[in-house]
PDB file of C-alpha atoms in Angstrom:
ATOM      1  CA  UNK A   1       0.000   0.000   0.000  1.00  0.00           C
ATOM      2  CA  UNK A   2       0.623   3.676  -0.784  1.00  0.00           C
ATOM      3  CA  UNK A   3       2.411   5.768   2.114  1.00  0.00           C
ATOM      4  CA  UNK A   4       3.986   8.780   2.738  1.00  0.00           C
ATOM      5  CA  UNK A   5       5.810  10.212   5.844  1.00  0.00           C
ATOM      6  CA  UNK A   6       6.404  13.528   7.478  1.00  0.00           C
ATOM      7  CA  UNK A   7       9.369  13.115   9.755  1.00  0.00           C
ATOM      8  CA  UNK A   8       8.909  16.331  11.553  1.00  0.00           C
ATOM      9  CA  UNK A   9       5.645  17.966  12.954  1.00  0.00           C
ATOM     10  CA  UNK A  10       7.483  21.366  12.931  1.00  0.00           C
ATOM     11  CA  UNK A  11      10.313  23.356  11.429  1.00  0.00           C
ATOM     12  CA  UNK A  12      11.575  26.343  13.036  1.00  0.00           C
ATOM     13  CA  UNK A  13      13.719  28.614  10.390  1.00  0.00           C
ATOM     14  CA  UNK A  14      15.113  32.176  10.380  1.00  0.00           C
ATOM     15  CA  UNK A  15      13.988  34.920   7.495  1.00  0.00           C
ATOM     16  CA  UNK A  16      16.519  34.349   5.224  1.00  0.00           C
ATOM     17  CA  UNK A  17      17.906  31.013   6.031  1.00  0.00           C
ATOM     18  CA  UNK A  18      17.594  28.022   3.856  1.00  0.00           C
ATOM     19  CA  UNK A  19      14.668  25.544   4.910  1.00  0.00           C
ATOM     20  CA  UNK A  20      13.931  22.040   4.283  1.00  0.00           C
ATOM     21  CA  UNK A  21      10.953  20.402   4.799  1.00  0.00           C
ATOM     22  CA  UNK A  22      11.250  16.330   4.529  1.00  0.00           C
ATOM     23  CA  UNK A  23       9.286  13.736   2.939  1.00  0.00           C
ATOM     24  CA  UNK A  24       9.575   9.962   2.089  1.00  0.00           C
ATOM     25  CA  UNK A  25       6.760   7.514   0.535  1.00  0.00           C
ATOM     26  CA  UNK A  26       6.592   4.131  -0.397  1.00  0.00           C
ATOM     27  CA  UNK A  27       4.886   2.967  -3.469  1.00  0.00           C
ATOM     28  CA  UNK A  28       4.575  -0.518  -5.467  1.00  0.00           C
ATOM     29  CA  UNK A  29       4.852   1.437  -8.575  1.00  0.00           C
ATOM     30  CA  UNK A  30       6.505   4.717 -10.175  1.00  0.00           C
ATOM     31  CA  UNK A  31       5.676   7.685  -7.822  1.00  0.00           C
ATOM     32  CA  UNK A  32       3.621  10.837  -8.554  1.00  0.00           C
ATOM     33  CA  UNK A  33       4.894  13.128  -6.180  1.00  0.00           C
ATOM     34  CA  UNK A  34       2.937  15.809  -4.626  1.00  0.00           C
ATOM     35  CA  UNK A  35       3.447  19.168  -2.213  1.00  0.00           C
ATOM     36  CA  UNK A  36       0.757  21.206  -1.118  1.00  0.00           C
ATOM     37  CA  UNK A  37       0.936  24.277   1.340  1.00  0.00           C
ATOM     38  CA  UNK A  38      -2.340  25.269   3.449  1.00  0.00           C
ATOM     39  CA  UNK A  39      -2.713  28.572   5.593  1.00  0.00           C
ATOM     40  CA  UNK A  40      -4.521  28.956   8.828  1.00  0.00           C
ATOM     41  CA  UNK A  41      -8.747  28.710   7.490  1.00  0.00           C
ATOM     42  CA  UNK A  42      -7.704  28.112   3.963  1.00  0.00           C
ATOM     43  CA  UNK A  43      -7.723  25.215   1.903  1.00  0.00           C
ATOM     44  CA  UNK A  44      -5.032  23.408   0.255  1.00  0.00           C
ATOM     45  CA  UNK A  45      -2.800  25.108  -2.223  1.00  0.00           C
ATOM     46  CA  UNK A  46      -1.151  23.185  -4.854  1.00  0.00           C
ATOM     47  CA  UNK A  47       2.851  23.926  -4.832  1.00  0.00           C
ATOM     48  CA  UNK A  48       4.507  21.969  -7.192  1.00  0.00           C
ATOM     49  CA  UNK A  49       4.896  18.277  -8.213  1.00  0.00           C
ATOM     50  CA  UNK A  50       6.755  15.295  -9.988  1.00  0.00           C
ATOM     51  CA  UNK A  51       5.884  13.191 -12.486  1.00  0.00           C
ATOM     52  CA  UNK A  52       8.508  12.575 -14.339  1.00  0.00           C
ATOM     53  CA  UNK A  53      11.821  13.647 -15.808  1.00  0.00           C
ATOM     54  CA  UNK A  54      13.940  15.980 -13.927  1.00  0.00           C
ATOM     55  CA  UNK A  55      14.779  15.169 -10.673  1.00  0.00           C
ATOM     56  CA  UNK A  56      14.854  18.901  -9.599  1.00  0.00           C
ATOM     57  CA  UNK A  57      11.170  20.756  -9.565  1.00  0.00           C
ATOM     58  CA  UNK A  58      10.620  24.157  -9.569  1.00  0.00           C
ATOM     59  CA  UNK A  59       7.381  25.149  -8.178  1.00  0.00           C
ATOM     60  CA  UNK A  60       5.019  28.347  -6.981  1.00  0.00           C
ATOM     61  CA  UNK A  61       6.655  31.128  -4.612  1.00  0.00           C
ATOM     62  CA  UNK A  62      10.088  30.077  -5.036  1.00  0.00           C
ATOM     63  CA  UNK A  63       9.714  26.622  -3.806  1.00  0.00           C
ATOM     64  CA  UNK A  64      11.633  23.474  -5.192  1.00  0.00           C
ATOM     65  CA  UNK A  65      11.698  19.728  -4.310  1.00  0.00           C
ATOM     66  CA  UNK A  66      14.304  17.233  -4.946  1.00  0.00           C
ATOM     67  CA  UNK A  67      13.042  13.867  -5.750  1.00  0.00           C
ATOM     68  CA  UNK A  68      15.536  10.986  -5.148  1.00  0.00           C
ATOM     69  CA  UNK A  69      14.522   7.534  -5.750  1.00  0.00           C
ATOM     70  CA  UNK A  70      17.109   5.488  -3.979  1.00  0.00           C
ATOM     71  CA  UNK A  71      16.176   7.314  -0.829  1.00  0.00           C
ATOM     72  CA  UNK A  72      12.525   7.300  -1.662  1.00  0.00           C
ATOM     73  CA  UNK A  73      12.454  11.138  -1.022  1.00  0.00           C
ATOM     74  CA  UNK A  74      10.803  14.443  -2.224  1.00  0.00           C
ATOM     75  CA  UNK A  75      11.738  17.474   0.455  1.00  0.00           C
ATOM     76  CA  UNK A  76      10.880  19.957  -0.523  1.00  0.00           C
ATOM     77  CA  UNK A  77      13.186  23.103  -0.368  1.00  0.00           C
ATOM     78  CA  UNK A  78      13.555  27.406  -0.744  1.00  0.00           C
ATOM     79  CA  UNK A  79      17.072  29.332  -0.429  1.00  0.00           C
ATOM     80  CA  UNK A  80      15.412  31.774   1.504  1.00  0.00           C
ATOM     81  CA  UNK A  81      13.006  31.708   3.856  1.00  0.00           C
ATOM     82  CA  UNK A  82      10.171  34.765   4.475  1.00  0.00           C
ATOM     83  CA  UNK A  83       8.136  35.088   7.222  1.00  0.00           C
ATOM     84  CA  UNK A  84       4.676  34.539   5.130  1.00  0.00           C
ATOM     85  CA  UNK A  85       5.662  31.117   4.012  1.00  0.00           C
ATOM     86  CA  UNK A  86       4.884  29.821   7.696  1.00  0.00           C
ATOM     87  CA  UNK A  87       2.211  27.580   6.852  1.00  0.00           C
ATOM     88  CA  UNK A  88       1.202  23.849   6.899  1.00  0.00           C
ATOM     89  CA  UNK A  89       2.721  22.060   4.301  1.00  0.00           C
ATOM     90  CA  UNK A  90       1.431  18.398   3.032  1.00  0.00           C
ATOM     91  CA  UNK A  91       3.634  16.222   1.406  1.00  0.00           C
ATOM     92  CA  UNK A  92       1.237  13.401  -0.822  1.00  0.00           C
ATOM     93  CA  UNK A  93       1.857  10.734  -3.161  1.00  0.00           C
ATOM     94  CA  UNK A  94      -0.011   8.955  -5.817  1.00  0.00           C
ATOM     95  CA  UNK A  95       1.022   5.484  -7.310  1.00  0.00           C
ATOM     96  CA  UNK A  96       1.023   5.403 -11.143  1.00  0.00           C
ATOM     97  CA  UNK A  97      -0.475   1.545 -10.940  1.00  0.00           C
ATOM     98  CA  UNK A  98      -2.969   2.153  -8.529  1.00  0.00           C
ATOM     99  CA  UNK A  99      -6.532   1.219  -9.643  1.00  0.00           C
ATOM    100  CA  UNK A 100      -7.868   4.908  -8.430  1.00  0.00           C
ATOM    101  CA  UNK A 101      -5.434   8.495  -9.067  1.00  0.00           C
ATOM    102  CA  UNK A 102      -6.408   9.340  -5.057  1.00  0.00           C
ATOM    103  CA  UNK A 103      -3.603  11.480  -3.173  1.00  0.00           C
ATOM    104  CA  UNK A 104      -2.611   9.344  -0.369  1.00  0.00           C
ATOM    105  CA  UNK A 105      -1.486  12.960   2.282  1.00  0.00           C
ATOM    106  CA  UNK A 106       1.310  12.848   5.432  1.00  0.00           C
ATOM    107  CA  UNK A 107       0.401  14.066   8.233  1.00  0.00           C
ATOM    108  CA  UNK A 108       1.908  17.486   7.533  1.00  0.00           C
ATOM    109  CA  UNK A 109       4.649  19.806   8.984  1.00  0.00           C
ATOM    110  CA  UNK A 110       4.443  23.072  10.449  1.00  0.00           C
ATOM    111  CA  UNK A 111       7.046  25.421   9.091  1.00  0.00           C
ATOM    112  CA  UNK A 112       7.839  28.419  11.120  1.00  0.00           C
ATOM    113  CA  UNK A 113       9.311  31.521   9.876  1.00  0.00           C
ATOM    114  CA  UNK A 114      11.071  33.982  12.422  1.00  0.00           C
ATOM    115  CA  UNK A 115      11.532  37.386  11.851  1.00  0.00           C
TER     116      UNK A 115
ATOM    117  CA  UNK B   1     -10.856  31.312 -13.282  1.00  0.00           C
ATOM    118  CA  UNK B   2     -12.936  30.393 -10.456  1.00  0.00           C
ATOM    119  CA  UNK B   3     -12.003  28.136  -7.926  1.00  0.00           C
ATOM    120  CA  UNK B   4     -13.664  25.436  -5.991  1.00  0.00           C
ATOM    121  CA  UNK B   5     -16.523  26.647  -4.060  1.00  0.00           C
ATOM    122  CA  UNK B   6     -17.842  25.213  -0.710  1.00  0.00           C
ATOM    123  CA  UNK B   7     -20.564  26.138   1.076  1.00  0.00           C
ATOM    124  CA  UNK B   8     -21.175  26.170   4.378  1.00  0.00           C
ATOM    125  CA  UNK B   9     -17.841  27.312   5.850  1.00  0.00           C
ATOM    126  CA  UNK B  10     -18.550  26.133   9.450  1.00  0.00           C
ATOM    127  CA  UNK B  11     -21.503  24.275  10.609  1.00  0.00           C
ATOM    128  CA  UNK B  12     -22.301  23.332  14.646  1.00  0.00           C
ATOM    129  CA  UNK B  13     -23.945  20.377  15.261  1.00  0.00           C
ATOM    130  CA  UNK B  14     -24.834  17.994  17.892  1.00  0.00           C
ATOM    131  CA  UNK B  15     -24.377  14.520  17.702  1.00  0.00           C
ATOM    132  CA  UNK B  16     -26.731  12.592  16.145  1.00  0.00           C
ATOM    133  CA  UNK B  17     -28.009  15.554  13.694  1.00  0.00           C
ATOM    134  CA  UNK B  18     -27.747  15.543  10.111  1.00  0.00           C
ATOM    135  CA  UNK B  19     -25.615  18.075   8.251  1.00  0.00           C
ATOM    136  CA  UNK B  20     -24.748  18.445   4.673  1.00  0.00           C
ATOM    137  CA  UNK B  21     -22.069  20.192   2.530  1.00  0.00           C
ATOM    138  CA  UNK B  22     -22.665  21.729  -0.561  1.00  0.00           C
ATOM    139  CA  UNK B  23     -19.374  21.370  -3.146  1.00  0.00           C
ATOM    140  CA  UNK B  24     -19.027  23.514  -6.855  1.00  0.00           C
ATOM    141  CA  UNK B  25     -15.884  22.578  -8.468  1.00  0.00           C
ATOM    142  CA  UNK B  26     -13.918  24.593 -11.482  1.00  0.00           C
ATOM    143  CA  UNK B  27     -15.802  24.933 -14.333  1.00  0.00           C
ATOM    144  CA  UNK B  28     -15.244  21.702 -16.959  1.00  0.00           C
ATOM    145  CA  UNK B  29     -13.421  19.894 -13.800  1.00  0.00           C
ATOM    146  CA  UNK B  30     -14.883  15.545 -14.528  1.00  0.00           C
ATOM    147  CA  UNK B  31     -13.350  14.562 -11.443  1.00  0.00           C
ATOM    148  CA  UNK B  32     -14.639  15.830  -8.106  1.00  0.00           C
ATOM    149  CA  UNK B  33     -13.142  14.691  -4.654  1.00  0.00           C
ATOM    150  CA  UNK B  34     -14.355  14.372  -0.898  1.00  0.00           C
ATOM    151  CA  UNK B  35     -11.284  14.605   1.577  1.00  0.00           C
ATOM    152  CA  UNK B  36     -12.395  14.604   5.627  1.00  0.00           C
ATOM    153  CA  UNK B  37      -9.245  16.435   7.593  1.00  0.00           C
ATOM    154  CA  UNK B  38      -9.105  15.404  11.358  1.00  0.00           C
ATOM    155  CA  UNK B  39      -7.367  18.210  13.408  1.00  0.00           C
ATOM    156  CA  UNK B  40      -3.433  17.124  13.374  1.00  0.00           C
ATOM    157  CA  UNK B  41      -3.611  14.770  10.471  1.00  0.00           C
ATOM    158  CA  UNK B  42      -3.584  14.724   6.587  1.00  0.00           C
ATOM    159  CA  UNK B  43      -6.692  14.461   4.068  1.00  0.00           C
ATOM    160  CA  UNK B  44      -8.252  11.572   3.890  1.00  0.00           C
ATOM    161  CA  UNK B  45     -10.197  10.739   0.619  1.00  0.00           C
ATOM    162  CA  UNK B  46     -13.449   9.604   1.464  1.00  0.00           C
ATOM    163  CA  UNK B  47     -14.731   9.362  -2.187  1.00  0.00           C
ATOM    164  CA  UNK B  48     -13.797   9.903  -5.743  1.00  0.00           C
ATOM    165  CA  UNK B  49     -16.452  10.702  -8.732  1.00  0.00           C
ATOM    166  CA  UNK B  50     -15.789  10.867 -12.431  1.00  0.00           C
ATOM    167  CA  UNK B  51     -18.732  12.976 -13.620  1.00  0.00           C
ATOM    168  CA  UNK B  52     -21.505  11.650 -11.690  1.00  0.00           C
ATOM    169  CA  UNK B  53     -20.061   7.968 -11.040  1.00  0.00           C
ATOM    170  CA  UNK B  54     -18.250   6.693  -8.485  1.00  0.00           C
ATOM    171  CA  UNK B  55     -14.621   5.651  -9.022  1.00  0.00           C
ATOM    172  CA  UNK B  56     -13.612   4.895  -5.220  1.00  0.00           C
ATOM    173  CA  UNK B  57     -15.452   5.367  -2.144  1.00  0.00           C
ATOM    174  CA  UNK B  58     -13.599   2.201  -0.055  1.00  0.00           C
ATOM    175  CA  UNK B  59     -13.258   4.605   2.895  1.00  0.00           C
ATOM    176  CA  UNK B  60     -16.258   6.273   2.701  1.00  0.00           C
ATOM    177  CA  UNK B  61     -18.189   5.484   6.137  1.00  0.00           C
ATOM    178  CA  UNK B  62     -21.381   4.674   4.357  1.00  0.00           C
ATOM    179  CA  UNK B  63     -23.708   3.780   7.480  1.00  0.00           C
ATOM    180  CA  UNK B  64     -23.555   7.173   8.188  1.00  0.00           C
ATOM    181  CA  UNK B  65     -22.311   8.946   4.677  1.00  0.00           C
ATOM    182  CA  UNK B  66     -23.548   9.237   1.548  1.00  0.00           C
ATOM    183  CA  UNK B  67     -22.530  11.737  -1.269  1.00  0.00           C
ATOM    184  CA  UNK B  68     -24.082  12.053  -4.428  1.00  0.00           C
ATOM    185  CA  UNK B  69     -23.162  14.482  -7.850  1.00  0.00           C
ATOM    186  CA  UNK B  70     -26.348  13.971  -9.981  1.00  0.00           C
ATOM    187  CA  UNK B  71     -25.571  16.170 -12.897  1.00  0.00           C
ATOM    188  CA  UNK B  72     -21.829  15.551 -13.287  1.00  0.00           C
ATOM    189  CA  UNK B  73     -21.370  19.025 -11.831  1.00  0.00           C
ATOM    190  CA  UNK B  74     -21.698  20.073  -8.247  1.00  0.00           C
ATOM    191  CA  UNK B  75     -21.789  17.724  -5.201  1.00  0.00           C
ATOM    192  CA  UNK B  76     -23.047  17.105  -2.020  1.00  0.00           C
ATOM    193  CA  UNK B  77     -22.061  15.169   0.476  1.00  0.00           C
ATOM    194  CA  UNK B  78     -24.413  14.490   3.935  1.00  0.00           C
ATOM    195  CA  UNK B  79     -23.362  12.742   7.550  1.00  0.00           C
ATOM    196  CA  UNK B  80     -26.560  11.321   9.059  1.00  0.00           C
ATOM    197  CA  UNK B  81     -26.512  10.893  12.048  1.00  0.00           C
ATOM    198  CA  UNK B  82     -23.770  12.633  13.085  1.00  0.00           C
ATOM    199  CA  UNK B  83     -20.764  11.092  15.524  1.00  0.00           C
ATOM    200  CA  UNK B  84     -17.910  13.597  18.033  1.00  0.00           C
ATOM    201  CA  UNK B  85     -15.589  12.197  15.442  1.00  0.00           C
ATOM    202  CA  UNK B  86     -17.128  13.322  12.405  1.00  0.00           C
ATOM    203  CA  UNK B  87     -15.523  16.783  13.254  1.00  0.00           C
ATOM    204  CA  UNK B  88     -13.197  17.528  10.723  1.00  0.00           C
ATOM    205  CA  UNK B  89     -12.908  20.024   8.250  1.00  0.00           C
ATOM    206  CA  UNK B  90     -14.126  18.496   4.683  1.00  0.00           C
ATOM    207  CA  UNK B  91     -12.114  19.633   1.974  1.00  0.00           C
ATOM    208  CA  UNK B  92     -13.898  19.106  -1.696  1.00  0.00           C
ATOM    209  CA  UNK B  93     -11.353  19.237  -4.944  1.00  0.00           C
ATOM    210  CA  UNK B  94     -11.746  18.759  -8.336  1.00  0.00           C
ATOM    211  CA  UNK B  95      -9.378  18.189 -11.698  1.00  0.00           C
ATOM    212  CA  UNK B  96     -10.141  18.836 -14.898  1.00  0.00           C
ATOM    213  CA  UNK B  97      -8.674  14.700 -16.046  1.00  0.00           C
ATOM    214  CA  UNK B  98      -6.446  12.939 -13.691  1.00  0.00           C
ATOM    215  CA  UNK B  99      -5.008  11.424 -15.943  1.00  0.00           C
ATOM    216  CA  UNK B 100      -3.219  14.177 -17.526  1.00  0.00           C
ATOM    217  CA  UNK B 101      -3.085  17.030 -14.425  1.00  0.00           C
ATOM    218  CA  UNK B 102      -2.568  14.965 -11.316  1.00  0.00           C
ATOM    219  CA  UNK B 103      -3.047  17.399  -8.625  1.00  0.00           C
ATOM    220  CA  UNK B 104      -6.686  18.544  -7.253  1.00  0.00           C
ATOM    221  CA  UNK B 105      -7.867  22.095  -7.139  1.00  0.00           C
ATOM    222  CA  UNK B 106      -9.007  22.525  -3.281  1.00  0.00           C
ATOM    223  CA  UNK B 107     -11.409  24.505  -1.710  1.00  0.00           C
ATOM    224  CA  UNK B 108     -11.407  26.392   1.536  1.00  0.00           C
ATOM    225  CA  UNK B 109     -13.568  23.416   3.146  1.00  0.00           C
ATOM    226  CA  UNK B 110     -16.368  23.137   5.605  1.00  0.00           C
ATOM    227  CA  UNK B 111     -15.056  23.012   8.951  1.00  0.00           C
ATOM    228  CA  UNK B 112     -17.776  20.371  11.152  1.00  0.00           C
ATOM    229  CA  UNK B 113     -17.876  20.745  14.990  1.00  0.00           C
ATOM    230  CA  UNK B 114     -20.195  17.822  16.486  1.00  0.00           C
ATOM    231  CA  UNK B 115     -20.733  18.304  19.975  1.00  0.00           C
TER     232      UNK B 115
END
């Protein structure tokens, strides 16, 4: 079965400072390779995604994730952190042989920005 | 482009009540999704339609659920009677053909307090 895992529940950066923001899955198939940020009230807000080809993906808001299939990992990265990215983020994966296309979500990390 | 539009945006209930959310996703969008998110955890897909079929509602509580989307269009989806842990917030998304776009387009979601 489809998985995917959020190592930490929170990540405490400084404006300015690089941030990472982990996540691992476990499929039976090729991965489809989701992140997705939500704000306090909102609803989910697509960021970027892999399907396939390069491993590096460029997404909304400066965001990139690295996926890396020997260590079954997507984390999702930014050079520089700003204050208004502190959000929830979702990490979610979808397996290319499933019998549905559902979104299997982690359990999501808090990023914090500090001023 | 319009987004996904949910209505109610909060709803109070007691337990054993009936409540039901209203979903209207983007405009051409075949595939329309039902997530429930539990306070601390990730969506959860609770069912899947491709116009107005069903493609996977395996974890869809349906003693107590039942979702319908007559017209291929918008959705609804009802909790009868209602349980303390059926508060969540429920998140509806659609895509215009999954298998071509991947991610879904979220709405703000109805958030469900049962007390």
């Amino acid at each position: 079965a489809q998985s995917v895992a959020q190592p930490e529940d929170q990540v405490n950066v400084a404006e300015g400072n690089p941030l990472t923001v982990k996540c691992t899955y476990s499929v039976s198939g090729n991965p489809y390779l989701f992140w997705y940020v939500q704000y306090p009230n909102r609803g989910l807000q697509f960021l970027l995604k892999y399907i396939t080809g390069d491993n590096l993906v460029k997404g909304s808001y400066g965001f990139e994730a690295e996926f890396n299939k020997s260590q079954t990992s997507f984390h999702l990265k930014k050079p520089s952190a700003l204050v208004s990215d502190s959000a929830l983020y979702f990490c979610a994966v979808r397996d290319d042989g499933g019998a549905t296309n559902k979104l299997i979500f982690g359990t999501g990390t808090l990023l914090a920005v500090q001023p | 482009e319009a987004g996904v539009a949910q209505s109610p945006r909060y709803k109070i209930i007691e337990k054993r009540q009936s409540v039901a959310f209203w979903c209207n996703p983007i405009s051409g969008h075949a595939t329309l999704y039902w997530y429930q998110q539990i306070l601390g955890q990730g969506p959860k897909l609770l069912i899947q339609f491709q116009n107005n079929g069903v493609v996977d509602d395996s974890q869809l509580p349906k003693d107590r659920f039942s979702a319908e989307r007559l017209k291929g269009v918008d959705s609804t989806l009802k909790i009868q009677p209602a349980k303390l842990e059926d508060s969540a917030v429920y998140l509806c998304a659609s895509s215009l053909d999954p298998r071509t776009t991947f991610e879904g387009f979220f709405g703000p979601g109805t958030r469900l307090t049962v007390l």
